[in-house]
PDB file of C-alpha atoms in Angstrom:
ATOM      1  CA  MET A1124     -13.190  15.562  14.546  1.00 86.00           C
ATOM      2  CA  GLU A1125     -14.556  12.499  13.250  1.00 84.00           C
ATOM      3  CA  ARG A1126     -14.534  13.415   9.320  1.00 85.00           C
ATOM      4  CA  TYR A1127     -11.207  15.265   9.885  1.00 88.00           C
ATOM      5  CA  ALA A1128      -9.147  12.272  11.623  1.00 90.00           C
ATOM      6  CA  SER A1129     -11.009   9.680   9.224  1.00 89.00           C
ATOM      7  CA  ILE A1130      -9.165  12.073   6.491  1.00 89.00           C
ATOM      8  CA  THR A1131      -6.012  12.500   8.281  1.00 91.00           C
ATOM      9  CA  ALA A1132      -6.097   9.067   8.381  1.00 92.00           C
ATOM     10  CA  ARG A1133      -6.495   8.022   5.530  1.00 93.00           C
ATOM     11  CA  VAL A1134      -3.896  10.601   4.384  1.00 94.00           C
ATOM     12  CA  LEU A1135      -0.998   9.465   6.380  1.00 95.00           C
ATOM     13  CA  MET A1136      -2.119   5.558   5.198  1.00 93.00           C
ATOM     14  CA  SER A1137      -1.895   6.599   1.570  1.00 95.00           C
ATOM     15  CA  LEU A1138       1.819   8.255   2.074  1.00 95.00           C
ATOM     16  CA  MET A1139       4.102   5.149   1.556  1.00 93.00           C
ATOM     17  CA  PHE A1140       2.335   4.105  -1.467  1.00 95.00           C
ATOM     18  CA  LEU A1141       2.594   7.532  -2.664  1.00 96.00           C
ATOM     19  CA  LEU A1142       5.824   7.828  -2.730  1.00 94.00           C
ATOM     20  CA  ASN A1143       6.237   4.154  -4.092  1.00 92.00           C
ATOM     21  CA  GLY A1144       4.047   5.394  -7.118  1.00 93.00           C
ATOM     22  CA  LEU A1145       5.860   8.496  -7.864  1.00 93.00           C
ATOM     23  CA  ASN A1146       8.869   6.440  -7.899  1.00 87.00           C
ATOM     24  CA  LEU A1147      10.560   8.422  -5.324  1.00 87.00           C
ATOM     25  CA  ILE A1148      11.624   5.412  -3.562  1.00 84.00           C
ATOM     26  CA  SER A1149      13.959   3.082  -5.373  1.00 83.00           C
ATOM     27  CA  GLN A1150      11.879  -0.157  -6.649  1.00 85.00           C
ATOM     28  CA  SER A1151      15.159  -1.707  -7.638  1.00 85.00           C
ATOM     29  CA  LEU A1152      15.404  -4.135  -4.702  1.00 83.00           C
ATOM     30  CA  ALA A1153      11.515  -5.163  -5.691  1.00 84.00           C
ATOM     31  CA  ILE A1154      12.501  -6.038  -9.098  1.00 89.00           C
ATOM     32  CA  HIS A1155      15.156  -7.864  -7.575  1.00 87.00           C
ATOM     33  CA  GLU A1156      13.104  -9.534  -5.230  1.00 83.00           C
ATOM     34  CA  MET A1157      10.932 -10.662  -7.563  1.00 86.00           C
ATOM     35  CA  VAL A1158      13.521 -12.372  -9.713  1.00 90.00           C
ATOM     36  CA  VAL A1159      15.144 -13.983  -7.030  1.00 86.00           C
ATOM     37  CA  HIS A1160      11.596 -15.569  -6.013  1.00 82.00           C
ATOM     38  CA  GLY A1161      10.930 -17.244 -10.337  1.00 89.00           C
ATOM     39  CA  VAL A1162       9.857 -14.226 -11.780  1.00 89.00           C
ATOM     40  CA  PRO A1163      11.909 -13.771 -15.138  1.00 93.00           C
ATOM     41  CA  ALA A1164      13.655 -11.049 -15.574  1.00 92.00           C
ATOM     42  CA  ASN A1165      12.444  -9.155 -18.333  1.00 93.00           C
ATOM     43  CA  LEU A1166       8.716  -9.434 -16.477  1.00 94.00           C
ATOM     44  CA  ALA A1167       9.715  -7.902 -13.120  1.00 91.00           C
ATOM     45  CA  PRO A1168      10.124  -4.354 -14.357  1.00 92.00           C
ATOM     46  CA  LEU A1169       6.689  -4.253 -15.512  1.00 94.00           C
ATOM     47  CA  MET A1170       5.257  -5.726 -12.752  1.00 93.00           C
ATOM     48  CA  VAL A1171       7.183  -3.407 -10.778  1.00 92.00           C
ATOM     49  CA  LEU A1172       5.596  -0.240 -12.904  1.00 94.00           C
ATOM     50  CA  GLY A1173       2.176  -2.002 -12.330  1.00 95.00           C
ATOM     51  CA  GLY A1174       2.150  -1.969  -9.093  1.00 94.00           C
ATOM     52  CA  GLN A1175       3.551   1.818  -9.116  1.00 95.00           C
ATOM     53  CA  ALA A1176       0.499   2.614 -11.684  1.00 96.00           C
ATOM     54  CA  LEU A1177      -1.870   0.950  -8.998  1.00 97.00           C
ATOM     55  CA  GLN A1178      -0.501   2.719  -5.889  1.00 97.00           C
ATOM     56  CA  LEU A1179      -0.468   6.075  -7.513  1.00 97.00           C
ATOM     57  CA  VAL A1180      -4.061   5.836  -8.550  1.00 97.00           C
ATOM     58  CA  ALA A1181      -5.285   3.978  -5.373  1.00 97.00           C
ATOM     59  CA  SER A1182      -3.278   6.434  -3.238  1.00 97.00           C
ATOM     60  CA  ILE A1183      -4.638   9.257  -4.432  1.00 96.00           C
ATOM     61  CA  GLY A1184      -8.515   7.977  -4.099  1.00 95.00           C
ATOM     62  CA  LEU A1185      -7.792   7.139  -0.483  1.00 95.00           C
ATOM     63  CA  ILE A1186      -6.215  11.139  -0.571  1.00 93.00           C
ATOM     64  CA  PHE A1187      -9.608  12.915  -1.657  1.00 92.00           C
ATOM     65  CA  GLY A1188     -12.200  10.355  -0.786  1.00 91.00           C
ATOM     66  CA  ILE A1189     -12.598   9.114  -4.741  1.00 91.00           C
ATOM     67  CA  TYR A1190     -14.204   5.534  -4.089  1.00 92.00           C
ATOM     68  CA  PRO A1191     -12.102   5.027  -1.320  1.00 93.00           C
ATOM     69  CA  ARG A1192     -13.732   1.564   0.057  1.00 93.00           C
ATOM     70  CA  ILE A1193     -12.019   0.005  -3.275  1.00 95.00           C
ATOM     71  CA  ALA A1194      -8.710   2.151  -2.922  1.00 96.00           C
ATOM     72  CA  ALA A1195      -8.589   0.636   0.053  1.00 97.00           C
ATOM     73  CA  LEU A1196      -8.680  -2.725  -0.711  1.00 97.00           C
ATOM     74  CA  ALA A1197      -7.040  -2.775  -3.820  1.00 97.00           C
ATOM     75  CA  LEU A1198      -4.189  -1.247  -2.037  1.00 98.00           C
ATOM     76  CA  ILE A1199      -4.858  -4.952   0.592  1.00 98.00           C
ATOM     77  CA  LEU A1200      -4.678  -6.358  -2.750  1.00 97.00           C
ATOM     78  CA  PHE A1201      -1.585  -5.676  -4.048  1.00 96.00           C
ATOM     79  CA  LEU A1202       0.545  -5.965   0.048  1.00 96.00           C
ATOM     80  CA  ILE A1203      -0.458  -9.261   0.717  1.00 95.00           C
ATOM     81  CA  PRO A1204       2.035 -10.531  -1.687  1.00 91.00           C
ATOM     82  CA  ALA A1205       3.934  -7.730  -2.020  1.00 91.00           C
ATOM     83  CA  THR A1206       4.531  -8.300   1.772  1.00 93.00           C
ATOM     84  CA  LEU A1207       4.998 -11.904   1.372  1.00 92.00           C
ATOM     85  CA  MET A1208       7.979 -11.530  -0.836  1.00 88.00           C
ATOM     86  CA  ALA A1209       9.925  -8.747  -0.058  1.00 87.00           C
ATOM     87  CA  HIS A1210       9.470  -9.064   4.219  1.00 91.00           C
ATOM     88  CA  ALA A1211      10.325 -12.676   4.209  1.00 90.00           C
ATOM     89  CA  PHE A1212      11.371 -12.893   7.312  1.00 94.00           C
ATOM     90  CA  TRP A1213      10.934 -16.662   7.941  1.00 95.00           C
ATOM     91  CA  GLN A1214      13.699 -17.116   5.088  1.00 92.00           C
ATOM     92  CA  ALA A1215      16.030 -14.274   7.485  1.00 92.00           C
ATOM     93  CA  ALA A1216      16.247 -15.837  10.547  1.00 95.00           C
ATOM     94  CA  GLY A1217      19.840 -16.066  11.898  1.00 95.00           C
ATOM     95  CA  THR A1218      20.935 -13.194  10.113  1.00 95.00           C
ATOM     96  CA  PRO A1219      21.658  -9.920  10.011  1.00 94.00           C
ATOM     97  CA  LEU A1220      18.352  -9.018   8.186  1.00 93.00           C
ATOM     98  CA  PHE A1221      16.016 -10.872  10.648  1.00 96.00           C
ATOM     99  CA  THR A1222      14.914  -7.542  12.738  1.00 96.00           C
ATOM    100  CA  VAL A1223      14.665  -5.298   9.782  1.00 94.00           C
ATOM    101  CA  GLN A1224      12.390  -7.871   7.372  1.00 93.00           C
ATOM    102  CA  VAL A1225      10.030  -8.278  10.630  1.00 97.00           C
ATOM    103  CA  ILE A1226       9.357  -5.021  10.848  1.00 97.00           C
ATOM    104  CA  ASN A1227       8.736  -4.396   7.723  1.00 94.00           C
ATOM    105  CA  PHE A1228       6.803  -7.458   7.679  1.00 97.00           C
ATOM    106  CA  PHE A1229       4.919  -6.136  10.235  1.00 97.00           C
ATOM    107  CA  LYS A1230       4.356  -2.533   9.517  1.00 96.00           C
ATOM    108  CA  ASN A1231       2.980  -4.157   6.192  1.00 96.00           C
ATOM    109  CA  VAL A1232       0.399  -5.862   8.090  1.00 97.00           C
ATOM    110  CA  CYS A1233      -1.056  -2.542  10.347  1.00 96.00           C
ATOM    111  CA  MET A1234      -1.358  -0.617   7.284  1.00 96.00           C
ATOM    112  CA  ALA A1235      -3.536  -3.352   5.649  1.00 97.00           C
ATOM    113  CA  GLY A1236      -4.759  -3.131   8.987  1.00 96.00           C
ATOM    114  CA  GLY A1237      -5.957  -0.031   8.527  1.00 95.00           C
ATOM    115  CA  LEU A1238      -6.864  -0.004   4.958  1.00 97.00           C
ATOM    116  CA  LEU A1239      -9.041  -2.921   5.885  1.00 97.00           C
ATOM    117  CA  PHE A1240     -10.380   0.061   8.448  1.00 95.00           C
ATOM    118  CA  VAL A1241     -11.220   2.330   5.796  1.00 94.00           C
ATOM    119  CA  ALA A1242     -13.057  -0.988   3.552  1.00 95.00           C
ATOM    120  CA  ALA A1243     -15.022  -1.571   5.869  1.00 95.00           C
ATOM    121  CA  THR A1244     -16.535   1.833   6.741  1.00 91.00           C
ATOM    122  CA  LYS A1245     -19.034   2.738   4.883  1.00 87.00           C
ATOM    123  CA  HIS A1246     -18.988   6.047   5.549  1.00 86.00           C
ATOM    124  CA  GLN A1247     -15.975   7.860   4.168  1.00 81.00           C
ATOM    125  CA  PRO A1248     -15.995  11.553   4.529  1.00 79.00           C
ATOM    126  CA  VAL A1249     -14.566  13.200   0.979  1.00 74.00           C
ATOM    127  CA  ARG A1250     -11.865  15.706   0.642  1.00 66.00           C
ATOM    128  CA  LEU A1251     -13.466  17.156  -2.284  1.00 63.00           C
ATOM    129  CA  PRO A1252     -16.947  18.599  -2.698  1.00 61.00           C
ATOM    130  CA  ARG A1253     -20.048  16.161  -4.792  1.00 61.00           C
ATOM    131  CA  PRO A1254     -22.609  16.929  -6.835  1.00 63.00           C
ATOM    132  CA  ALA A1255     -25.824  16.738  -5.113  1.00 64.00           C
ATOM    133  CA  ARG A1256     -28.224  13.741  -6.434  1.00 64.00           C
TER     134      ARG A1256
END
C-alpha cells in the first residue's frame, strides 16, 4: 500500500508542473508578472521557457521515480520565486484579487510541503524497473 500511495502522491503533485511544462497552461500572465516585477521584457519569455523545461524534466522525474528527491528539490526551488512573484497576496489587499491570490499562494505552499516530504524521504519507490546492481 505504501509503495502505491507514494507513487500516486508523486504523480498527483506532478500534474500541475507537467501541464505548465508542456505549455498546456498559458504562461502569458507569468511573463506579464515578471515584467511588472522588473524583469526585462526580452528576457522574461526565455526565463519562462527555462522554467517550463525545469518543470517538464522534474515532473517526469517525479512521476517515474527518476531521481525523485532531486526533482522535488528542483521544483521547490522553482516554486519559491514563482510563488512570491505571481501570488503576492499582500500587494492585493483590499482588491477583488486578494482572495484568489491568497488561495494560489497557499496552494503553492502546500505543493512545496508535499515536495519537501518527497525530498526528505530517502527510499522512494520507482515506476520503471532498474537493473540490479
